[in-house]
Short mmCIF file of C-alpha atoms in Angstrom, two decimals:
data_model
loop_
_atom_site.label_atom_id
_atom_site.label_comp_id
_atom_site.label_asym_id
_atom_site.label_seq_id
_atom_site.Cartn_x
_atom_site.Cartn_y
_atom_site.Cartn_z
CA UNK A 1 0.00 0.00 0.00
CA UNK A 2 3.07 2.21 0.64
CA UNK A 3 6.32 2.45 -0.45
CA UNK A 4 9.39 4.16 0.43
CA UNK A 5 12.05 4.98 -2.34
CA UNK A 6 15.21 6.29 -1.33
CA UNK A 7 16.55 9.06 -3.97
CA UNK A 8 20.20 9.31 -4.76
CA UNK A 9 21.12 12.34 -2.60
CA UNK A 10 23.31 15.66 -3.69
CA UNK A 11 24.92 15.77 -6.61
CA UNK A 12 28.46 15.32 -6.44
CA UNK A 13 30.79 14.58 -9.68
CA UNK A 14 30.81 10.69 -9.71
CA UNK A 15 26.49 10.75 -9.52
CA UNK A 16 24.07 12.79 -11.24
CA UNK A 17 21.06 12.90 -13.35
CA UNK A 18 21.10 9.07 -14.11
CA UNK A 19 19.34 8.49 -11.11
CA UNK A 20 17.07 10.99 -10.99
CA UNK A 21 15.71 9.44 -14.65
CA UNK A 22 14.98 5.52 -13.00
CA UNK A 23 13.96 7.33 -9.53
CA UNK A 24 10.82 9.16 -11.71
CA UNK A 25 10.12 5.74 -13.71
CA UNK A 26 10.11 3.91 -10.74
CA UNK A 27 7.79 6.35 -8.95
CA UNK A 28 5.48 6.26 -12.03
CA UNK A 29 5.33 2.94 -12.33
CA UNK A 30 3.93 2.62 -8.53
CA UNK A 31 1.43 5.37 -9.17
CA UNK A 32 0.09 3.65 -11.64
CA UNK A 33 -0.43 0.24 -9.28
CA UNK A 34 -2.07 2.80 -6.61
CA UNK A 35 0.70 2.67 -4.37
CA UNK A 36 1.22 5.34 -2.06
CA UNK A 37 5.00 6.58 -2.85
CA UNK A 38 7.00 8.52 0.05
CA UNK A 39 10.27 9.86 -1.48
CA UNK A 40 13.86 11.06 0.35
CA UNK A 41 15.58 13.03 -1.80
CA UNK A 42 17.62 16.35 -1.04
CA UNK A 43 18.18 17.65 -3.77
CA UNK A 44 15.56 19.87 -5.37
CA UNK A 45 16.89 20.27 -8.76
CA UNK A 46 15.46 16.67 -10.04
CA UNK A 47 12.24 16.01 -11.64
CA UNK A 48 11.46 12.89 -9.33
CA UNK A 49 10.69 15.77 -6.43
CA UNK A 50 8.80 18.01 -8.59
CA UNK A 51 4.93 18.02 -7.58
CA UNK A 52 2.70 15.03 -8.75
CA UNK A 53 5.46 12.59 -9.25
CA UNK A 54 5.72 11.54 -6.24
CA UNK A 55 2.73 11.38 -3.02
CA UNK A 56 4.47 12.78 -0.61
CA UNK A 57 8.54 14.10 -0.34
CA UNK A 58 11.56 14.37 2.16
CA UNK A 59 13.87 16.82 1.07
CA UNK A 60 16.30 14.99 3.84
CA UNK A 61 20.36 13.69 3.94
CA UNK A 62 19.89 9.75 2.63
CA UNK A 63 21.74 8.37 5.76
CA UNK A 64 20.24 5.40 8.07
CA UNK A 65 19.59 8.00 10.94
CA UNK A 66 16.89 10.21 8.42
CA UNK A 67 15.57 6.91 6.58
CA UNK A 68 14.53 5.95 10.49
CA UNK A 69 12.77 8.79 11.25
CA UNK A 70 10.76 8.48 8.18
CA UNK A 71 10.33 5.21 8.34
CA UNK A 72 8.90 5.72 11.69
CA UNK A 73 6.04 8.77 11.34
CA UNK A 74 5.04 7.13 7.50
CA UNK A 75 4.87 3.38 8.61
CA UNK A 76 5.33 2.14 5.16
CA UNK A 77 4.84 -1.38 3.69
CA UNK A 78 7.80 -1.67 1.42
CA UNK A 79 11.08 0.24 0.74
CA UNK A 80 13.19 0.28 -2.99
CA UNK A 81 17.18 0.30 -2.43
CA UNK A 82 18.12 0.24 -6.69
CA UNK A 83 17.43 3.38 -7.96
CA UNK A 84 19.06 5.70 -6.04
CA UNK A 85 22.82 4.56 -7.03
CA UNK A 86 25.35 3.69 -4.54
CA UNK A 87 24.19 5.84 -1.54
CA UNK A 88 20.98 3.88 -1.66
CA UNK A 89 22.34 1.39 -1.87
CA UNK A 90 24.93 1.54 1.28
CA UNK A 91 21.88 3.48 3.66
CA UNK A 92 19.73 0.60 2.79
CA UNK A 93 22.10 -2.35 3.32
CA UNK A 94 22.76 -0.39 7.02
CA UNK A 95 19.25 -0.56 7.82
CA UNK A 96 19.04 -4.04 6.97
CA UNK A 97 21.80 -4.88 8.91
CA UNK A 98 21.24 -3.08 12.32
CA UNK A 99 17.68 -4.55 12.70
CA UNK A 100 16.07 -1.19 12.10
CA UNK A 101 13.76 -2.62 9.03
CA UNK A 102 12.45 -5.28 10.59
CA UNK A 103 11.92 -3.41 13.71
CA UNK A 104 9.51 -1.93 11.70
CA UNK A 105 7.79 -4.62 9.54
CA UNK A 106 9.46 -3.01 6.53
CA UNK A 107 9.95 -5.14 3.76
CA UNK A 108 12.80 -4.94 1.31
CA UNK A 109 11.55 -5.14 -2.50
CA UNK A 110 12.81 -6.22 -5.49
CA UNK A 111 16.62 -7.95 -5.10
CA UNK A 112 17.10 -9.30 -1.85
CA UNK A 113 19.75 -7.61 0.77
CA UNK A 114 21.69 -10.71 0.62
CA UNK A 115 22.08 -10.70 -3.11
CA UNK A 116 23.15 -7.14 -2.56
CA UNK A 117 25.63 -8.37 -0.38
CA UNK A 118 26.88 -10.75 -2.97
CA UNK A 119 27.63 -7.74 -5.82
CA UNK A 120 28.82 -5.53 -3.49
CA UNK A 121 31.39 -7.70 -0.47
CA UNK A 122 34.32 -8.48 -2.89
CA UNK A 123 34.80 -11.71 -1.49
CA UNK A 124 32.11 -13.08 -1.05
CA UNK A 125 30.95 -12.06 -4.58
CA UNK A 126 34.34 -13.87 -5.62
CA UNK A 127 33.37 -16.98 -3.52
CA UNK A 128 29.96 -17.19 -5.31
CA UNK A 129 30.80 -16.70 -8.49
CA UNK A 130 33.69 -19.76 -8.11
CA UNK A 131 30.65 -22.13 -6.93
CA UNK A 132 29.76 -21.86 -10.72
CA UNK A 133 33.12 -21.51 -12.36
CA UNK A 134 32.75 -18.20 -13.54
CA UNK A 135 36.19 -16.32 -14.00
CA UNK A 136 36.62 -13.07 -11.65
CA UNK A 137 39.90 -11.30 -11.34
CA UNK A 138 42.40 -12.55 -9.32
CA UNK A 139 41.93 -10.14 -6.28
CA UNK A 140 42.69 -9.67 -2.50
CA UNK A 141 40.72 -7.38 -0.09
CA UNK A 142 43.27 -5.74 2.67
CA UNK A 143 42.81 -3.70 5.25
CA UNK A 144 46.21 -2.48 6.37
CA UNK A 145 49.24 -1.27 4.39
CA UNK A 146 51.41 -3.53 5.14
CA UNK A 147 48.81 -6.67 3.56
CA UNK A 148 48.48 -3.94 0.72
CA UNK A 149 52.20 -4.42 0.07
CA UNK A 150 52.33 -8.02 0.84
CA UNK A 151 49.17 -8.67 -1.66
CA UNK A 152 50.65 -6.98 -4.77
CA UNK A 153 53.85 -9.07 -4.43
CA UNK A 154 52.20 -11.93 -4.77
CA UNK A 155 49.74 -10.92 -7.63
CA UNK A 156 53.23 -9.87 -9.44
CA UNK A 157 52.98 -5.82 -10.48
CA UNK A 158 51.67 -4.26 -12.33
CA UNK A 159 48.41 -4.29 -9.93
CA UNK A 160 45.29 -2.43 -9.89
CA UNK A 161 43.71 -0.41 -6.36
CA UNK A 162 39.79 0.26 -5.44
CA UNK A 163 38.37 0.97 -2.55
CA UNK A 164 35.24 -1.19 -1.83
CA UNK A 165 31.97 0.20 -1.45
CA UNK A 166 33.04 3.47 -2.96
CA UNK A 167 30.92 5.69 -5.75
CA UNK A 168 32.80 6.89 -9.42
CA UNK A 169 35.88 4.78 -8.99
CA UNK A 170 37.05 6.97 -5.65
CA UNK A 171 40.72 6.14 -4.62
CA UNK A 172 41.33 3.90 -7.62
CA UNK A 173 44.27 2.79 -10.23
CA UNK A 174 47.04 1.18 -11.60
CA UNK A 175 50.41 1.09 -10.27
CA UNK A 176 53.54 -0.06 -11.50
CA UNK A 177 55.79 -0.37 -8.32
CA UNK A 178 55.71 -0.28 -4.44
CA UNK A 179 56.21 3.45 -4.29
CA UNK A 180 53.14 4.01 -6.49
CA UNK A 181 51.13 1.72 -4.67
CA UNK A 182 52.10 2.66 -1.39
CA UNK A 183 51.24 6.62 -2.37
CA UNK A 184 47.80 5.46 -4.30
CA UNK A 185 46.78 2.82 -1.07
CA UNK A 186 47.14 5.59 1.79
CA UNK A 187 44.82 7.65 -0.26
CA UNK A 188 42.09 4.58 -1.11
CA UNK A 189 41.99 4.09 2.95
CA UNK A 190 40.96 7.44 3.05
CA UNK A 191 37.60 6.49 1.57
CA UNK A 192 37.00 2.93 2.80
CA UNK A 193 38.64 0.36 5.43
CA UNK A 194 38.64 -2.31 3.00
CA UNK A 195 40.46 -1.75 -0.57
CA UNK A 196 41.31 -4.39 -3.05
CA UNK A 197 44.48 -5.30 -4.81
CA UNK A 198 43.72 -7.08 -8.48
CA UNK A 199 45.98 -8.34 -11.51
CA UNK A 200 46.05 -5.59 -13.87
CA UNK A 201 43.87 -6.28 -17.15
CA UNK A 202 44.45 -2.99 -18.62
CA UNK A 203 43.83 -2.54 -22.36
CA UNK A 204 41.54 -5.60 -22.42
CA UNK A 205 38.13 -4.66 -24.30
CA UNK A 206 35.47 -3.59 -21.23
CA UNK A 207 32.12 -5.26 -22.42
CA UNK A 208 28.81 -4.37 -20.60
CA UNK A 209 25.58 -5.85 -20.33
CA UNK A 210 22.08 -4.85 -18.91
CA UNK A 211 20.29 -7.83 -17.44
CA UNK A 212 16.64 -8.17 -16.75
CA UNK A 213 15.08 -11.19 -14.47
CA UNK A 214 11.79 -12.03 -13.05
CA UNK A 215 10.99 -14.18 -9.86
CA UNK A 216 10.23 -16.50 -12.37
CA UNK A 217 13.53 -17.06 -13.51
CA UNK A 218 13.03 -15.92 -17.23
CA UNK A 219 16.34 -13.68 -17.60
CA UNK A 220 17.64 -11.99 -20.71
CA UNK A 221 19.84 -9.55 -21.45
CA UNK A 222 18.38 -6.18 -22.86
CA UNK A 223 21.90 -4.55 -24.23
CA UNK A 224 25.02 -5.21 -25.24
CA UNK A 225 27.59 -2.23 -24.61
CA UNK A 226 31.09 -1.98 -25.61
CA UNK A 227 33.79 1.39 -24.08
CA UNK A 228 35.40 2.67 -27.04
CA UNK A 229 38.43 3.06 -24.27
CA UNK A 230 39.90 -0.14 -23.05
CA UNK A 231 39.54 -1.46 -19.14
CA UNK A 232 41.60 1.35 -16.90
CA UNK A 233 39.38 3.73 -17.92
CA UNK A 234 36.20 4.30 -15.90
CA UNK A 235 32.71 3.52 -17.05
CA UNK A 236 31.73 7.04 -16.63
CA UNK A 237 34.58 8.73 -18.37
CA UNK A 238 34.27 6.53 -21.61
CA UNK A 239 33.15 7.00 -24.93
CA UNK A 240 30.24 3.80 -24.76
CA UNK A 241 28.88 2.45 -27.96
CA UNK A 242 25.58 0.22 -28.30
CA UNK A 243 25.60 -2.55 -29.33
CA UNK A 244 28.94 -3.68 -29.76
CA UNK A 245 30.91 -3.22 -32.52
CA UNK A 246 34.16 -5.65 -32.00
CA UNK A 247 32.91 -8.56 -31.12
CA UNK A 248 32.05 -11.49 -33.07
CA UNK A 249 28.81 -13.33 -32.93
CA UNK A 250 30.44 -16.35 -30.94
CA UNK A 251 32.10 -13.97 -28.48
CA UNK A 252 29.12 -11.99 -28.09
CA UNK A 253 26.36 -15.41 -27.32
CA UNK A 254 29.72 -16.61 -24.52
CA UNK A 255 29.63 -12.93 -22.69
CA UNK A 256 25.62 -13.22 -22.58
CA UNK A 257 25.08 -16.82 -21.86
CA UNK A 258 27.51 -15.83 -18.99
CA UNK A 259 25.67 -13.40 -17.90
CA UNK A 260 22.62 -15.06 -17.41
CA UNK A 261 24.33 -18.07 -15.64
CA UNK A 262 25.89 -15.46 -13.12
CA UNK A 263 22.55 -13.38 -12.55
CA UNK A 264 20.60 -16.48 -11.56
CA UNK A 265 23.05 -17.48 -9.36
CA UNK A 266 23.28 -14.40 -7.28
CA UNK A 267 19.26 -14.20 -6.97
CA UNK A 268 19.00 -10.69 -8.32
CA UNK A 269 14.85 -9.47 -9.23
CA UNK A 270 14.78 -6.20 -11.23
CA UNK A 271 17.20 -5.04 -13.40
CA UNK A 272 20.96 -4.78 -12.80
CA UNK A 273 24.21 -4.26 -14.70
CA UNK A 274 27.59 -6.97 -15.34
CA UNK A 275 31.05 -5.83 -16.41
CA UNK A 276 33.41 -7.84 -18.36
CA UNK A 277 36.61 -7.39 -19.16
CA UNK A 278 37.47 -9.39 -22.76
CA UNK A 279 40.90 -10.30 -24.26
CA UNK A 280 39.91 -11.22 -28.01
CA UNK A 281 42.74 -12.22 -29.11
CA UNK A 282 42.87 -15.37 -26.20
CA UNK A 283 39.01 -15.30 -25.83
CA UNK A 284 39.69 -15.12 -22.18
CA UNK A 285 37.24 -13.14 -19.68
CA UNK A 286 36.98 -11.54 -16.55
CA UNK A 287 33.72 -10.95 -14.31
CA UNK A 288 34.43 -7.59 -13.03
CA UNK A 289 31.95 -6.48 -11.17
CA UNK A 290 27.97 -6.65 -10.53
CA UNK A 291 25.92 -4.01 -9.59
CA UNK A 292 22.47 -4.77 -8.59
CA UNK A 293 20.77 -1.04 -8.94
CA UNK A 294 20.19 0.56 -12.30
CA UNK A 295 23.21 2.65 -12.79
CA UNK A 296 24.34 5.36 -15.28
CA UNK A 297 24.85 2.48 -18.41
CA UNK A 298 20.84 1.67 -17.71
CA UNK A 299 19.62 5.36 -18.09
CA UNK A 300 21.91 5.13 -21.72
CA UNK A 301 20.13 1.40 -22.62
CA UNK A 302 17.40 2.81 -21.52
CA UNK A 303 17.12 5.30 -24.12
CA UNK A 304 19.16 3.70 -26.45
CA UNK A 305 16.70 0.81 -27.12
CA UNK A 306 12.93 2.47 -26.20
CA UNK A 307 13.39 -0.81 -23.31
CA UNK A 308 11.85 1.63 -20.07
CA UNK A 309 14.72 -0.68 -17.57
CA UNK A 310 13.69 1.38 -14.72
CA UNK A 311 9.84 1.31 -15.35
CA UNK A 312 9.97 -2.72 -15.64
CA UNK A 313 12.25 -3.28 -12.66
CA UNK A 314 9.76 -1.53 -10.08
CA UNK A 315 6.46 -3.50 -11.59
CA UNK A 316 8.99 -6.97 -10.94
CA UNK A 317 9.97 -5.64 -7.56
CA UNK A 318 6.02 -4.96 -6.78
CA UNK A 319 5.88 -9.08 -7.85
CA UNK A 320 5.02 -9.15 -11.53
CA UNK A 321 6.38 -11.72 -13.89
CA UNK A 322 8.00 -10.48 -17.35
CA UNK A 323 5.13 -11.67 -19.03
CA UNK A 324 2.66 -9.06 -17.46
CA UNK A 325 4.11 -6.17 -18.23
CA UNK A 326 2.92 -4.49 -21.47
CA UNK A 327 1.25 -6.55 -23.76
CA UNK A 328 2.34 -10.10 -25.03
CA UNK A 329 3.88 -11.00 -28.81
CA UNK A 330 3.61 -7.16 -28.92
CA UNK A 331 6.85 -4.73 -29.24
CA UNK A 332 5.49 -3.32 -26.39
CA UNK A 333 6.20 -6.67 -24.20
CA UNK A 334 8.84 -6.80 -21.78
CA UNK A 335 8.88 -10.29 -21.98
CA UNK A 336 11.83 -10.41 -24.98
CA UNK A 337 14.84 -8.00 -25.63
CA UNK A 338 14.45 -5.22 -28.24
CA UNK A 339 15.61 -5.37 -31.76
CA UNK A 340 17.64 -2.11 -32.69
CA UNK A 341 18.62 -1.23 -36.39
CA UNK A 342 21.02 1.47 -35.34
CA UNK A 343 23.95 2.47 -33.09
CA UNK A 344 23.91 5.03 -30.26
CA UNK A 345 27.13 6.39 -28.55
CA UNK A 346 27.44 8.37 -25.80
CA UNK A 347 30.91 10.75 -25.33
CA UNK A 348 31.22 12.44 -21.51
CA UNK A 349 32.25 15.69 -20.88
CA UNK A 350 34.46 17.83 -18.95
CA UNK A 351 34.27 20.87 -17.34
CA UNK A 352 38.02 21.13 -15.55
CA UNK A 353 38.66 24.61 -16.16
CA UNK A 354 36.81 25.89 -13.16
CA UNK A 355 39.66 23.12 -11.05
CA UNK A 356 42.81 24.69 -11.65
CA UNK A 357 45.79 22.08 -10.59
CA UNK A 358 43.67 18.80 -11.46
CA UNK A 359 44.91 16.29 -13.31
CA UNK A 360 43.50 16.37 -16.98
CA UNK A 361 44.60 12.51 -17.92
CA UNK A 362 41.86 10.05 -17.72
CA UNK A 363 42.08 7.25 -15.41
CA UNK A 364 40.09 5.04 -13.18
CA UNK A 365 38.61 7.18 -11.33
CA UNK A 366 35.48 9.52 -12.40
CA UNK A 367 35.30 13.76 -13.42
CA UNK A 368 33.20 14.19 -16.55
CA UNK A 369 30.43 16.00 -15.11
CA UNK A 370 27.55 15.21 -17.77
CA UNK A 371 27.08 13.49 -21.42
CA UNK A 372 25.64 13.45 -24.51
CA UNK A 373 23.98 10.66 -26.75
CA UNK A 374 23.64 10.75 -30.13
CA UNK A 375 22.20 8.12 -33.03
CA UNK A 376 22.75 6.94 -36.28
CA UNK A 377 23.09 4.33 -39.11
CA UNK A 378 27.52 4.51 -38.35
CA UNK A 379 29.69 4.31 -36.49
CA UNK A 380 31.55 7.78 -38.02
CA UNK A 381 28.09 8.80 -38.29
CA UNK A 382 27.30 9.06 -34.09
CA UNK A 383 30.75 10.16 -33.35
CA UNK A 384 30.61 12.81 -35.64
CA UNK A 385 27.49 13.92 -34.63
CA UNK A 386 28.68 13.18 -31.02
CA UNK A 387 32.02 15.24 -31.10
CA UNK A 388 29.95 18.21 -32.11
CA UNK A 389 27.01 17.90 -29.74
CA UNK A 390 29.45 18.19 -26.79
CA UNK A 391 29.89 21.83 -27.37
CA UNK A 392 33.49 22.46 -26.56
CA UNK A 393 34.53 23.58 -29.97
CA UNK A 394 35.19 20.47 -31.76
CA UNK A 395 33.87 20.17 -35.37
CA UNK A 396 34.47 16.39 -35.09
CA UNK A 397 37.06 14.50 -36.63
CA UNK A 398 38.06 16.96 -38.91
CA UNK A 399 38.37 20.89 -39.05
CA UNK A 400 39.72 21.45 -36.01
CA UNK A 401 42.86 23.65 -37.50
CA UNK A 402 43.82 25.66 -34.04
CA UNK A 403 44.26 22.19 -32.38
CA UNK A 404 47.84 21.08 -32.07
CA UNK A 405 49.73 18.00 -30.48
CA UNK A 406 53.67 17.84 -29.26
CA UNK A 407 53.24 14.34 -28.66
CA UNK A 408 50.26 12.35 -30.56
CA UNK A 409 50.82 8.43 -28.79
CA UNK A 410 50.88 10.14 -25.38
CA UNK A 411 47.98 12.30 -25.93
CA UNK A 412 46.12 9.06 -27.08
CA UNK A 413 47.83 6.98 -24.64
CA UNK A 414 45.97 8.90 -21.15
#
């Protein structure tokens, strides 16, 4: 009868809009049940708190102590953790953890804490993921310097740093020797106790995929995704192309059969996002990561295939199957994937001007501050269109005559 939905907080570079666009679908998609929808969201400057979205709305901090207080004067039914990005995420799992929700009678919709658990604890999502032979990065979690240092001798350097349960890629990247890592570790324990020391599998092709499942176990995946930028880039600082362009047929059916197998295993209901990194050349794979919210890449598949991810997760957390959504054997079903006869791509972009003395060389860690999309029949065709869109002078690929490089590989290189 009611239904809490956690929001995605202030904006900060690492999480914007994205979440405000699966926080108003989700909202909508209760309304239209008759569901009474309480929302906690700060920030003013989304549509998801503008009037008539949602019933009723708590311009308040996301953080277990608010989310209490709410939860307490509302007395709600049900609360939704995915589409509020990471800080939803994290509150909710808190909640869950302390007692508080059950305290209450609230009940936890859509993917199950545990499963949460699963994508987001690095081990345990490694153990789980072994119990079906599915290949994750060879990886330790530490939580001192000296097991830092210990860890990346035996992976053999060069190794790659993240901090767990951080948002955009915080305290992350690559380094080549102990005096890198040591300098990059100290500042990864400044945003989380735990960080994790993996192989490096930079310049392997970074492959995503949005997955959809019902409690019924019918699973697909919606879209394929491929970075234009190889793995040691983040997500959100990528140039992103769907569907894939590099991969062949047989690569492609592996990744998604994969994906699937690995989604059914952890239990997730809704919609939720899987990472690979690929190595044509030795068809070898890695499971990076899972996240079970709709992130920034679902927004984009969103609107890259007319597939409303955000809409259809909230009617399966609510208990539908696939099959009752939209109308059967109809393109308006969300019981199969869509068909697309053309290419999107989306290019970030920057806005580092206003930081004097930040790095400008693009890394693992997150600063574009927005994006565009654009669509076409080509692949020249989207960037070109792209490249121009972004509005920071560029005329695309060619006619940019003021633009010079001293050094063209290194300039391409970071």
């Amino acid at each position: 009868k009611k239904v809490i939905v956690l929001g995605s907080g202030a904006l900060k570079i690492g999480q914007a809009g994205e979440f405000d666009y699966s926080g108003s679908q989700a909202l909508k998609a209760l309304k239209e049940e008759g569901i009474s929808t309480v929302l906690i969201n700060p920030n003013i400057a989304t549509i998801q708190t503008s009037e008539g979205v949602a019933d009723k709305v708590y311009f308040l901090p996301i953080t277990p102590y608010f989310v209490e207080e709410i939860i307490k004067k509302e007395l709600p039914d049900g609360i939704l953790l995915a589409f509020g990005g990471q800080t939803a995420l994290n509150c909710g799992t808190e909640l869950y953890t302390n007692g508080t929700l059950e305290k209450y009678g609230v009940k936890v919709l859509g993917t199950s804490v545990e499963a949460i658990m699963y994508t987001e604890d690095r081990d345990l999502f490694v153990k789980k993921l072994d119990e079906i032979e599915v290949k994750t990065p060879v990886s330790q979690a530490v939580e001192s310097m000296d097991d830092a240092v210990a860890a990346a001798h035996k992976i053999g350097f060069p190794v790659m740093i993240r901090s767990a349960y951080a948002l955009g890629g915080m305290g992350s990247g690559i380094c080549k020797d102990e005096a890198e890592l040591r300098q990059l570790a100290e500042s990864a324990f400044a945003y989380a106790p735990q960080i994790l020391v993996e192989e490096s599998l930079k310049g392997w092709k970074e492959i995503e995929f949005e997955v959809i499942r019902d409690k019924n176990d019918h699973c697909f995946t919606v879209v394929s995704m491929e970075n234009v930028d190889p793995l040691g880039v983040h997500t959100g600082e990528s140039i992103v192309v769907a569907p894939t362009c590099s991969l062949t047929e047989k690569e492609l059916t592996l990744l998604k059969d994969l994906s699937i197998k690995t989604i059914r295993h952890l239990g997730i209901v809704g919609e939720c996002n899987i990472q690979y990194a690929f190595n044509s050349e030795t068809c070898d794979y890695r499971v990076i990561e899972v996240n079970a919210r709709l992130s920034r890449s679902s927004a984009l598949a969103s609107k890259a295939s007319g597939y409303p991810l955000a809409f259809v997760a909230a009617k399966l957390a609510l208990g539908y199957g696939l099959d009752e959504i939209g109308e059967m054997g109809t393109p308006n079903s969300a019981y199969k994937a869509p068909e697309v006869d053309y290419m999107i791509v989306k290019i970030p972009r920057w806005d580092l001007t206003k930081f004097a003395g930040v790095s400008r060389q693009i890394g693992s860690s997150m600063k574009s501050v927005g994006e565009i999309m654009s669509i076409g029949k080509s692949f020249e065709e989207i960037m070109q269109k792209g490249l121009r869109m972004i509005g920071q002078g560029m005329h695309g690929f060619v006619g940019n005559n003021d633009i010079h490089f001293d050094n063209l590989d290194e300039e391409l290189a970071n």
